[in-house]
Amino acid sequence: QFSFQENGWGASLAERLARKCDVVNRGLSGYNTRWAKLILPRLISKSTGAESTVAVTIFFGANDSALKDLNPKQHVPLEEYAANLKSMIQYLKSVDITEDRIILITPPPLQESAWEKECLAKGDKLNRRNATTGEYAQTCVQVARDCGTDVLDLWTLMQKNQDFSSYLSDGLHLSTKGNSFLAAQLWLCLEKKLSALPSLLPYWRDVDHTNPEASLL
């Protein structure tokens, strides 16, 4: 949901793809795969132009991986998380969005000390663990392998030989730097799918001003 805020990764992709395709945000803050699976048919259907969809990202796990004892509302067991991702992929295929157009994104890593401060400020205990989030990330990667989709392993990439805390604004959600990182990594996946898309309408300097109909109609 926050991907279209200022400096968000969705907004960055929308800017990059201006005049090539529309980037549609259907993210929902706080949702897990159990809920997303139920509402996906309302968000994407054949009638919403699935045949003209060039790519779909599925980005879940940060909420599913919340600790059951401390956050039972958002928690989804690991095996169900995998099943829900597979269910969403199968649904997309049923409306003619093929595996090669689907990209799974793992949850980012969790910076526990920063997120613990957020939890304590609300009178709660630390309700997530980075190691647990990592198990969900690994499962997401495995689902992508099993189903033949692309996957962006954000959890691993953000921790590769670096301190990842600057990628997160509060230990859980992406910072401006984290959004930029995700946008750049996702573009590597999207570029090959979208590079052949033509620009919509000619560049203004190429329009014949004496006969615009010839250029624009």
JSON list of C-alpha atoms in Angstrom, two decimals:
[
{"chain": "A", "resi": 1, "resn": "GLN", "atom": "CA", "xyz": [0.00, 0.00, 0.00]},
{"chain": "A", "resi": 2, "resn": "PHE", "atom": "CA", "xyz": [2.83, 2.39, 0.86]},
{"chain": "A", "resi": 3, "resn": "SER", "atom": "CA", "xyz": [4.63, 1.77, -2.45]},
{"chain": "A", "resi": 4, "resn": "PHE", "atom": "CA", "xyz": [3.04, 4.86, -4.01]},
{"chain": "A", "resi": 5, "resn": "GLN", "atom": "CA", "xyz": [4.01, 7.25, -1.24]},
{"chain": "A", "resi": 6, "resn": "GLU", "atom": "CA", "xyz": [6.75, 9.78, -1.96]},
{"chain": "A", "resi": 7, "resn": "ASN", "atom": "CA", "xyz": [9.90, 7.91, -3.06]},
{"chain": "A", "resi": 8, "resn": "GLY", "atom": "CA", "xyz": [8.00, 4.59, -2.93]},
{"chain": "A", "resi": 9, "resn": "TRP", "atom": "CA", "xyz": [9.06, 1.69, -5.14]},
{"chain": "A", "resi": 10, "resn": "GLY", "atom": "CA", "xyz": [5.71, 1.58, -6.94]},
{"chain": "A", "resi": 11, "resn": "ALA", "atom": "CA", "xyz": [5.84, 5.28, -7.70]},
{"chain": "A", "resi": 12, "resn": "SER", "atom": "CA", "xyz": [9.39, 4.83, -8.99]},
{"chain": "A", "resi": 13, "resn": "LEU", "atom": "CA", "xyz": [8.29, 2.07, -11.36]},
{"chain": "A", "resi": 14, "resn": "ALA", "atom": "CA", "xyz": [5.28, 4.12, -12.50]},
{"chain": "A", "resi": 15, "resn": "GLU", "atom": "CA", "xyz": [7.58, 7.01, -13.37]},
{"chain": "A", "resi": 16, "resn": "ARG", "atom": "CA", "xyz": [9.96, 4.74, -15.25]},
{"chain": "A", "resi": 17, "resn": "LEU", "atom": "CA", "xyz": [7.10, 3.14, -17.20]},
{"chain": "A", "resi": 18, "resn": "ALA", "atom": "CA", "xyz": [5.23, 6.35, -18.03]},
{"chain": "A", "resi": 19, "resn": "ARG", "atom": "CA", "xyz": [3.83, 6.15, -21.59]},
{"chain": "A", "resi": 20, "resn": "LYS", "atom": "CA", "xyz": [4.51, 2.43, -21.70]},
{"chain": "A", "resi": 21, "resn": "CYS", "atom": "CA", "xyz": [2.04, 0.93, -19.22]},
{"chain": "A", "resi": 22, "resn": "ASP", "atom": "CA", "xyz": [0.07, 1.75, -16.09]},
{"chain": "A", "resi": 23, "resn": "VAL", "atom": "CA", "xyz": [1.35, 0.55, -12.72]},
{"chain": "A", "resi": 24, "resn": "VAL", "atom": "CA", "xyz": [-1.64, -0.39, -10.56]},
{"chain": "A", "resi": 25, "resn": "ASN", "atom": "CA", "xyz": [-1.28, -0.50, -6.77]},
{"chain": "A", "resi": 26, "resn": "ARG", "atom": "CA", "xyz": [-3.39, -3.13, -5.04]},
{"chain": "A", "resi": 27, "resn": "GLY", "atom": "CA", "xyz": [-1.29, -3.42, -1.89]},
{"chain": "A", "resi": 28, "resn": "LEU", "atom": "CA", "xyz": [-3.16, -3.51, 1.42]},
{"chain": "A", "resi": 29, "resn": "SER", "atom": "CA", "xyz": [-1.37, -2.52, 4.61]},
{"chain": "A", "resi": 30, "resn": "GLY", "atom": "CA", "xyz": [-1.35, -5.18, 7.32]},
{"chain": "A", "resi": 31, "resn": "TYR", "atom": "CA", "xyz": [-2.83, -7.95, 5.16]},
{"chain": "A", "resi": 32, "resn": "ASN", "atom": "CA", "xyz": [-1.48, -11.52, 5.08]},
{"chain": "A", "resi": 33, "resn": "THR", "atom": "CA", "xyz": [-1.77, -14.24, 2.44]},
{"chain": "A", "resi": 34, "resn": "ARG", "atom": "CA", "xyz": [-4.85, -15.77, 4.11]},
{"chain": "A", "resi": 35, "resn": "TRP", "atom": "CA", "xyz": [-6.81, -12.57, 3.49]},
{"chain": "A", "resi": 36, "resn": "ALA", "atom": "CA", "xyz": [-5.18, -11.75, 0.14]},
{"chain": "A", "resi": 37, "resn": "LYS", "atom": "CA", "xyz": [-6.10, -15.13, -1.31]},
{"chain": "A", "resi": 38, "resn": "LEU", "atom": "CA", "xyz": [-9.77, -14.39, -0.59]},
{"chain": "A", "resi": 39, "resn": "ILE", "atom": "CA", "xyz": [-9.85, -10.93, -2.15]},
{"chain": "A", "resi": 40, "resn": "LEU", "atom": "CA", "xyz": [-7.57, -11.53, -5.16]},
{"chain": "A", "resi": 41, "resn": "PRO", "atom": "CA", "xyz": [-10.50, -12.31, -7.53]},
{"chain": "A", "resi": 42, "resn": "ARG", "atom": "CA", "xyz": [-11.94, -8.90, -6.63]},
{"chain": "A", "resi": 43, "resn": "LEU", "atom": "CA", "xyz": [-8.65, -7.18, -7.45]},
{"chain": "A", "resi": 44, "resn": "ILE", "atom": "CA", "xyz": [-7.77, -8.98, -10.69]},
{"chain": "A", "resi": 45, "resn": "SER", "atom": "CA", "xyz": [-10.17, -10.70, -13.06]},
{"chain": "A", "resi": 46, "resn": "LYS", "atom": "CA", "xyz": [-10.52, -11.34, -16.77]},
{"chain": "A", "resi": 47, "resn": "SER", "atom": "CA", "xyz": [-12.83, -8.35, -16.96]},
{"chain": "A", "resi": 48, "resn": "THR", "atom": "CA", "xyz": [-10.11, -6.07, -15.54]},
{"chain": "A", "resi": 49, "resn": "GLY", "atom": "CA", "xyz": [-7.92, -6.73, -18.57]},
{"chain": "A", "resi": 50, "resn": "ALA", "atom": "CA", "xyz": [-5.83, -9.66, -17.42]},
{"chain": "A", "resi": 51, "resn": "GLU", "atom": "CA", "xyz": [-4.91, -10.36, -21.05]},
{"chain": "A", "resi": 52, "resn": "SER", "atom": "CA", "xyz": [-3.09, -7.01, -21.22]},
{"chain": "A", "resi": 53, "resn": "THR", "atom": "CA", "xyz": [-1.28, -7.49, -17.88]},
{"chain": "A", "resi": 54, "resn": "VAL", "atom": "CA", "xyz": [2.46, -7.65, -18.46]},
{"chain": "A", "resi": 55, "resn": "ALA", "atom": "CA", "xyz": [3.50, -8.42, -14.87]},
{"chain": "A", "resi": 56, "resn": "VAL", "atom": "CA", "xyz": [2.08, -9.02, -11.40]},
{"chain": "A", "resi": 57, "resn": "THR", "atom": "CA", "xyz": [4.07, -8.85, -8.16]},
{"chain": "A", "resi": 58, "resn": "ILE", "atom": "CA", "xyz": [3.02, -10.82, -5.07]},
{"chain": "A", "resi": 59, "resn": "PHE", "atom": "CA", "xyz": [4.73, -9.37, -1.98]},
{"chain": "A", "resi": 60, "resn": "PHE", "atom": "CA", "xyz": [3.75, -11.08, 1.29]},
{"chain": "A", "resi": 61, "resn": "GLY", "atom": "CA", "xyz": [5.41, -12.58, 4.34]},
{"chain": "A", "resi": 62, "resn": "ALA", "atom": "CA", "xyz": [6.22, -9.76, 6.74]},
{"chain": "A", "resi": 63, "resn": "ASN", "atom": "CA", "xyz": [2.79, -10.10, 8.36]},
{"chain": "A", "resi": 64, "resn": "ASP", "atom": "CA", "xyz": [2.37, -13.86, 7.90]},
{"chain": "A", "resi": 65, "resn": "SER", "atom": "CA", "xyz": [5.64, -14.38, 9.80]},
{"chain": "A", "resi": 66, "resn": "ALA", "atom": "CA", "xyz": [4.49, -12.46, 12.88]},
{"chain": "A", "resi": 67, "resn": "LEU", "atom": "CA", "xyz": [4.87, -14.64, 15.97]},
{"chain": "A", "resi": 68, "resn": "LYS", "atom": "CA", "xyz": [1.69, -16.60, 16.66]},
{"chain": "A", "resi": 69, "resn": "ASP", "atom": "CA", "xyz": [1.66, -16.12, 20.43]},
{"chain": "A", "resi": 70, "resn": "LEU", "atom": "CA", "xyz": [2.20, -12.36, 20.25]},
{"chain": "A", "resi": 71, "resn": "ASN", "atom": "CA", "xyz": [0.38, -11.48, 17.02]},
{"chain": "A", "resi": 72, "resn": "PRO", "atom": "CA", "xyz": [-2.23, -14.17, 16.27]},
{"chain": "A", "resi": 73, "resn": "LYS", "atom": "CA", "xyz": [-4.30, -11.83, 14.09]},
{"chain": "A", "resi": 74, "resn": "GLN", "atom": "CA", "xyz": [-1.68, -11.47, 11.34]},
{"chain": "A", "resi": 75, "resn": "HIS", "atom": "CA", "xyz": [0.22, -14.74, 11.81]},
{"chain": "A", "resi": 76, "resn": "VAL", "atom": "CA", "xyz": [-0.18, -17.46, 9.17]},
{"chain": "A", "resi": 77, "resn": "PRO", "atom": "CA", "xyz": [1.60, -20.83, 9.65]},
{"chain": "A", "resi": 78, "resn": "LEU", "atom": "CA", "xyz": [4.49, -21.47, 7.28]},
{"chain": "A", "resi": 79, "resn": "GLU", "atom": "CA", "xyz": [2.84, -24.36, 5.41]},
{"chain": "A", "resi": 80, "resn": "GLU", "atom": "CA", "xyz": [-0.36, -22.37, 4.91]},
{"chain": "A", "resi": 81, "resn": "TYR", "atom": "CA", "xyz": [1.69, -19.39, 3.71]},
{"chain": "A", "resi": 82, "resn": "ALA", "atom": "CA", "xyz": [3.19, -21.59, 0.99]},
{"chain": "A", "resi": 83, "resn": "ALA", "atom": "CA", "xyz": [-0.22, -23.00, 0.08]},
{"chain": "A", "resi": 84, "resn": "ASN", "atom": "CA", "xyz": [-1.73, -19.51, -0.11]},
{"chain": "A", "resi": 85, "resn": "LEU", "atom": "CA", "xyz": [1.01, -18.26, -2.44]},
{"chain": "A", "resi": 86, "resn": "LYS", "atom": "CA", "xyz": [0.46, -21.28, -4.68]},
{"chain": "A", "resi": 87, "resn": "SER", "atom": "CA", "xyz": [-3.28, -20.67, -4.60]},
{"chain": "A", "resi": 88, "resn": "MET", "atom": "CA", "xyz": [-2.79, -17.06, -5.74]},
{"chain": "A", "resi": 89, "resn": "ILE", "atom": "CA", "xyz": [-0.50, -18.16, -8.56]},
{"chain": "A", "resi": 90, "resn": "GLN", "atom": "CA", "xyz": [-3.06, -20.75, -9.66]},
{"chain": "A", "resi": 91, "resn": "TYR", "atom": "CA", "xyz": [-5.81, -18.14, -9.61]},
{"chain": "A", "resi": 92, "resn": "LEU", "atom": "CA", "xyz": [-3.77, -15.75, -11.75]},
{"chain": "A", "resi": 93, "resn": "LYS", "atom": "CA", "xyz": [-3.13, -18.55, -14.22]},
{"chain": "A", "resi": 94, "resn": "SER", "atom": "CA", "xyz": [-6.88, -19.23, -14.33]},
{"chain": "A", "resi": 95, "resn": "VAL", "atom": "CA", "xyz": [-7.44, -15.67, -15.60]},
{"chain": "A", "resi": 96, "resn": "ASP", "atom": "CA", "xyz": [-4.70, -16.08, -18.21]},
{"chain": "A", "resi": 97, "resn": "ILE", "atom": "CA", "xyz": [-1.79, -14.47, -16.37]},
{"chain": "A", "resi": 98, "resn": "THR", "atom": "CA", "xyz": [0.95, -17.01, -17.01]},
{"chain": "A", "resi": 99, "resn": "GLU", "atom": "CA", "xyz": [3.84, -17.95, -14.70]},
{"chain": "A", "resi": 100, "resn": "ASP", "atom": "CA", "xyz": [6.34, -15.95, -16.72]},
{"chain": "A", "resi": 101, "resn": "ARG", "atom": "CA", "xyz": [4.45, -12.75, -15.84]},
{"chain": "A", "resi": 102, "resn": "ILE", "atom": "CA", "xyz": [4.35, -13.40, -12.07]},
{"chain": "A", "resi": 103, "resn": "ILE", "atom": "CA", "xyz": [7.09, -12.22, -9.68]},
{"chain": "A", "resi": 104, "resn": "LEU", "atom": "CA", "xyz": [7.08, -13.25, -6.02]},
{"chain": "A", "resi": 105, "resn": "ILE", "atom": "CA", "xyz": [8.86, -10.91, -3.61]},
{"chain": "A", "resi": 106, "resn": "THR", "atom": "CA", "xyz": [10.04, -12.22, -0.25]},
{"chain": "A", "resi": 107, "resn": "PRO", "atom": "CA", "xyz": [9.60, -10.15, 2.90]},
{"chain": "A", "resi": 108, "resn": "PRO", "atom": "CA", "xyz": [12.57, -7.91, 3.69]},
{"chain": "A", "resi": 109, "resn": "PRO", "atom": "CA", "xyz": [14.68, -8.69, 6.74]},
{"chain": "A", "resi": 110, "resn": "LEU", "atom": "CA", "xyz": [13.54, -7.48, 10.16]},
{"chain": "A", "resi": 111, "resn": "GLN", "atom": "CA", "xyz": [15.74, -5.16, 12.22]},
{"chain": "A", "resi": 112, "resn": "GLU", "atom": "CA", "xyz": [14.66, -6.42, 15.62]},
{"chain": "A", "resi": 113, "resn": "SER", "atom": "CA", "xyz": [15.94, -3.66, 17.92]},
{"chain": "A", "resi": 114, "resn": "ALA", "atom": "CA", "xyz": [14.22, -0.90, 15.91]},
{"chain": "A", "resi": 115, "resn": "TRP", "atom": "CA", "xyz": [10.96, -2.84, 15.59]},
{"chain": "A", "resi": 116, "resn": "GLU", "atom": "CA", "xyz": [11.04, -3.69, 19.31]},
{"chain": "A", "resi": 117, "resn": "LYS", "atom": "CA", "xyz": [11.00, 0.05, 20.08]},
{"chain": "A", "resi": 118, "resn": "GLU", "atom": "CA", "xyz": [7.87, 0.41, 17.93]},
{"chain": "A", "resi": 119, "resn": "CYS", "atom": "CA", "xyz": [6.21, -2.49, 19.71]},
{"chain": "A", "resi": 120, "resn": "LEU", "atom": "CA", "xyz": [7.13, -1.25, 23.20]},
{"chain": "A", "resi": 121, "resn": "ALA", "atom": "CA", "xyz": [5.76, 2.21, 22.36]},
{"chain": "A", "resi": 122, "resn": "LYS", "atom": "CA", "xyz": [2.37, 0.53, 21.81]},
{"chain": "A", "resi": 123, "resn": "GLY", "atom": "CA", "xyz": [2.65, -1.51, 25.00]},
{"chain": "A", "resi": 124, "resn": "ASP", "atom": "CA", "xyz": [3.49, -4.72, 23.11]},
{"chain": "A", "resi": 125, "resn": "LYS", "atom": "CA", "xyz": [6.42, -7.13, 23.09]},
{"chain": "A", "resi": 126, "resn": "LEU", "atom": "CA", "xyz": [8.61, -7.76, 20.04]},
{"chain": "A", "resi": 127, "resn": "ASN", "atom": "CA", "xyz": [6.19, -9.68, 17.80]},
{"chain": "A", "resi": 128, "resn": "ARG", "atom": "CA", "xyz": [8.49, -10.68, 14.94]},
{"chain": "A", "resi": 129, "resn": "ARG", "atom": "CA", "xyz": [11.94, -12.25, 14.58]},
{"chain": "A", "resi": 130, "resn": "ASN", "atom": "CA", "xyz": [14.30, -11.91, 11.64]},
{"chain": "A", "resi": 131, "resn": "ALA", "atom": "CA", "xyz": [15.16, -15.62, 11.66]},
{"chain": "A", "resi": 132, "resn": "THR", "atom": "CA", "xyz": [11.45, -16.46, 11.44]},
{"chain": "A", "resi": 133, "resn": "THR", "atom": "CA", "xyz": [10.95, -13.98, 8.61]},
{"chain": "A", "resi": 134, "resn": "GLY", "atom": "CA", "xyz": [13.87, -15.70, 6.88]},
{"chain": "A", "resi": 135, "resn": "GLU", "atom": "CA", "xyz": [12.03, -19.03, 6.99]},
{"chain": "A", "resi": 136, "resn": "TYR", "atom": "CA", "xyz": [9.09, -17.43, 5.19]},
{"chain": "A", "resi": 137, "resn": "ALA", "atom": "CA", "xyz": [11.46, -15.84, 2.67]},
{"chain": "A", "resi": 138, "resn": "GLN", "atom": "CA", "xyz": [13.04, -19.24, 1.93]},
{"chain": "A", "resi": 139, "resn": "THR", "atom": "CA", "xyz": [9.58, -20.75, 1.54]},
{"chain": "A", "resi": 140, "resn": "CYS", "atom": "CA", "xyz": [8.60, -17.98, -0.88]},
{"chain": "A", "resi": 141, "resn": "VAL", "atom": "CA", "xyz": [11.71, -18.75, -2.97]},
{"chain": "A", "resi": 142, "resn": "GLN", "atom": "CA", "xyz": [10.81, -22.46, -2.97]},
{"chain": "A", "resi": 143, "resn": "VAL", "atom": "CA", "xyz": [7.22, -21.75, -4.06]},
{"chain": "A", "resi": 144, "resn": "ALA", "atom": "CA", "xyz": [8.55, -19.71, -6.97]},
{"chain": "A", "resi": 145, "resn": "ARG", "atom": "CA", "xyz": [10.79, -22.62, -7.98]},
{"chain": "A", "resi": 146, "resn": "ASP", "atom": "CA", "xyz": [7.93, -25.09, -7.68]},
{"chain": "A", "resi": 147, "resn": "CYS", "atom": "CA", "xyz": [5.53, -22.93, -9.68]},
{"chain": "A", "resi": 148, "resn": "GLY", "atom": "CA", "xyz": [7.95, -21.61, -12.31]},
{"chain": "A", "resi": 149, "resn": "THR", "atom": "CA", "xyz": [7.64, -17.91, -11.45]},
{"chain": "A", "resi": 150, "resn": "ASP", "atom": "CA", "xyz": [10.36, -15.33, -10.96]},
{"chain": "A", "resi": 151, "resn": "VAL", "atom": "CA", "xyz": [11.30, -14.40, -7.40]},
{"chain": "A", "resi": 152, "resn": "LEU", "atom": "CA", "xyz": [13.05, -11.43, -5.83]},
{"chain": "A", "resi": 153, "resn": "ASP", "atom": "CA", "xyz": [14.67, -12.61, -2.59]},
{"chain": "A", "resi": 154, "resn": "LEU", "atom": "CA", "xyz": [14.70, -9.29, -0.78]},
{"chain": "A", "resi": 155, "resn": "TRP", "atom": "CA", "xyz": [15.48, -10.90, 2.58]},
{"chain": "A", "resi": 156, "resn": "THR", "atom": "CA", "xyz": [18.77, -12.31, 1.32]},
{"chain": "A", "resi": 157, "resn": "LEU", "atom": "CA", "xyz": [19.77, -9.44, -0.98]},
{"chain": "A", "resi": 158, "resn": "MET", "atom": "CA", "xyz": [19.36, -6.77, 1.69]},
{"chain": "A", "resi": 159, "resn": "GLN", "atom": "CA", "xyz": [21.57, -8.66, 4.15]},
{"chain": "A", "resi": 160, "resn": "LYS", "atom": "CA", "xyz": [24.31, -9.53, 1.68]},
{"chain": "A", "resi": 161, "resn": "ASN", "atom": "CA", "xyz": [27.60, -8.23, 3.08]},
{"chain": "A", "resi": 162, "resn": "GLN", "atom": "CA", "xyz": [25.98, -5.11, 4.54]},
{"chain": "A", "resi": 163, "resn": "ASP", "atom": "CA", "xyz": [24.13, -3.57, 7.46]},
{"chain": "A", "resi": 164, "resn": "PHE", "atom": "CA", "xyz": [20.53, -3.58, 6.27]},
{"chain": "A", "resi": 165, "resn": "SER", "atom": "CA", "xyz": [19.08, -1.27, 8.95]},
{"chain": "A", "resi": 166, "resn": "SER", "atom": "CA", "xyz": [19.12, 1.78, 6.65]},
{"chain": "A", "resi": 167, "resn": "TYR", "atom": "CA", "xyz": [16.76, -0.04, 4.26]},
{"chain": "A", "resi": 168, "resn": "LEU", "atom": "CA", "xyz": [14.02, 0.06, 6.93]},
{"chain": "A", "resi": 169, "resn": "SER", "atom": "CA", "xyz": [12.26, 3.07, 8.44]},
{"chain": "A", "resi": 170, "resn": "ASP", "atom": "CA", "xyz": [11.19, 1.40, 11.68]},
{"chain": "A", "resi": 171, "resn": "GLY", "atom": "CA", "xyz": [12.79, -2.05, 11.54]},
{"chain": "A", "resi": 172, "resn": "LEU", "atom": "CA", "xyz": [9.89, -3.49, 9.49]},
{"chain": "A", "resi": 173, "resn": "HIS", "atom": "CA", "xyz": [8.72, -1.10, 6.77]},
{"chain": "A", "resi": 174, "resn": "LEU", "atom": "CA", "xyz": [10.91, 0.11, 3.92]},
{"chain": "A", "resi": 175, "resn": "SER", "atom": "CA", "xyz": [12.74, 3.43, 4.17]},
{"chain": "A", "resi": 176, "resn": "THR", "atom": "CA", "xyz": [13.42, 5.67, 1.17]},
{"chain": "A", "resi": 177, "resn": "LYS", "atom": "CA", "xyz": [16.69, 3.78, 0.64]},
{"chain": "A", "resi": 178, "resn": "GLY", "atom": "CA", "xyz": [14.88, 0.44, 0.95]},
{"chain": "A", "resi": 179, "resn": "ASN", "atom": "CA", "xyz": [12.27, 1.52, -1.58]},
{"chain": "A", "resi": 180, "resn": "SER", "atom": "CA", "xyz": [15.02, 2.53, -4.01]},
{"chain": "A", "resi": 181, "resn": "PHE", "atom": "CA", "xyz": [16.77, -0.79, -3.49]},
{"chain": "A", "resi": 182, "resn": "LEU", "atom": "CA", "xyz": [13.58, -2.76, -4.15]},
{"chain": "A", "resi": 183, "resn": "ALA", "atom": "CA", "xyz": [12.75, -0.68, -7.24]},
{"chain": "A", "resi": 184, "resn": "ALA", "atom": "CA", "xyz": [16.23, -1.25, -8.67]},
{"chain": "A", "resi": 185, "resn": "GLN", "atom": "CA", "xyz": [16.23, -4.99, -7.99]},
{"chain": "A", "resi": 186, "resn": "LEU", "atom": "CA", "xyz": [12.69, -5.41, -9.28]},
{"chain": "A", "resi": 187, "resn": "TRP", "atom": "CA", "xyz": [13.55, -3.54, -12.46]},
{"chain": "A", "resi": 188, "resn": "LEU", "atom": "CA", "xyz": [16.18, -6.18, -13.19]},
{"chain": "A", "resi": 189, "resn": "CYS", "atom": "CA", "xyz": [13.34, -8.74, -13.20]},
{"chain": "A", "resi": 190, "resn": "LEU", "atom": "CA", "xyz": [10.91, -6.52, -15.10]},
{"chain": "A", "resi": 191, "resn": "GLU", "atom": "CA", "xyz": [13.22, -5.11, -17.75]},
{"chain": "A", "resi": 192, "resn": "LYS", "atom": "CA", "xyz": [13.24, -8.24, -19.89]},
{"chain": "A", "resi": 193, "resn": "LYS", "atom": "CA", "xyz": [9.44, -8.47, -19.67]},
{"chain": "A", "resi": 194, "resn": "LEU", "atom": "CA", "xyz": [8.84, -4.82, -20.48]},
{"chain": "A", "resi": 195, "resn": "SER", "atom": "CA", "xyz": [11.71, -3.78, -22.75]},
{"chain": "A", "resi": 196, "resn": "ALA", "atom": "CA", "xyz": [9.73, -4.54, -25.90]},
{"chain": "A", "resi": 197, "resn": "LEU", "atom": "CA", "xyz": [6.75, -2.39, -24.90]},
{"chain": "A", "resi": 198, "resn": "PRO", "atom": "CA", "xyz": [6.30, 0.49, -27.35]},
{"chain": "A", "resi": 199, "resn": "SER", "atom": "CA", "xyz": [5.86, 4.05, -26.16]},
{"chain": "A", "resi": 200, "resn": "LEU", "atom": "CA", "xyz": [2.28, 5.30, -26.24]},
{"chain": "A", "resi": 201, "resn": "LEU", "atom": "CA", "xyz": [2.04, 7.96, -28.95]},
{"chain": "A", "resi": 202, "resn": "PRO", "atom": "CA", "xyz": [5.00, 9.72, -30.57]},
{"chain": "A", "resi": 203, "resn": "TYR", "atom": "CA", "xyz": [7.45, 12.05, -28.85]},
{"chain": "A", "resi": 204, "resn": "TRP", "atom": "CA", "xyz": [6.21, 15.61, -29.23]},
{"chain": "A", "resi": 205, "resn": "ARG", "atom": "CA", "xyz": [9.08, 16.67, -31.50]},
{"chain": "A", "resi": 206, "resn": "ASP", "atom": "CA", "xyz": [8.08, 13.89, -33.90]},
{"chain": "A", "resi": 207, "resn": "VAL", "atom": "CA", "xyz": [4.52, 15.15, -34.31]},
{"chain": "A", "resi": 208, "resn": "ASP", "atom": "CA", "xyz": [3.91, 16.85, -37.66]},
{"chain": "A", "resi": 209, "resn": "HIS", "atom": "CA", "xyz": [2.55, 20.19, -36.46]},
{"chain": "A", "resi": 210, "resn": "THR", "atom": "CA", "xyz": [1.20, 21.03, -39.91]},
{"chain": "A", "resi": 211, "resn": "ASN", "atom": "CA", "xyz": [-0.81, 17.82, -39.97]},
{"chain": "A", "resi": 212, "resn": "PRO", "atom": "CA", "xyz": [-1.08, 16.40, -36.43]},
{"chain": "A", "resi": 213, "resn": "GLU", "atom": "CA", "xyz": [-3.77, 13.91, -37.52]},
{"chain": "A", "resi": 214, "resn": "ALA", "atom": "CA", "xyz": [-1.16, 12.09, -39.58]},
{"chain": "A", "resi": 215, "resn": "SER", "atom": "CA", "xyz": [1.00, 11.53, -36.48]},
{"chain": "A", "resi": 216, "resn": "LEU", "atom": "CA", "xyz": [-1.64, 11.02, -33.81]},
{"chain": "A", "resi": 217, "resn": "LEU", "atom": "CA", "xyz": [-4.57, 9.19, -35.39]}
]
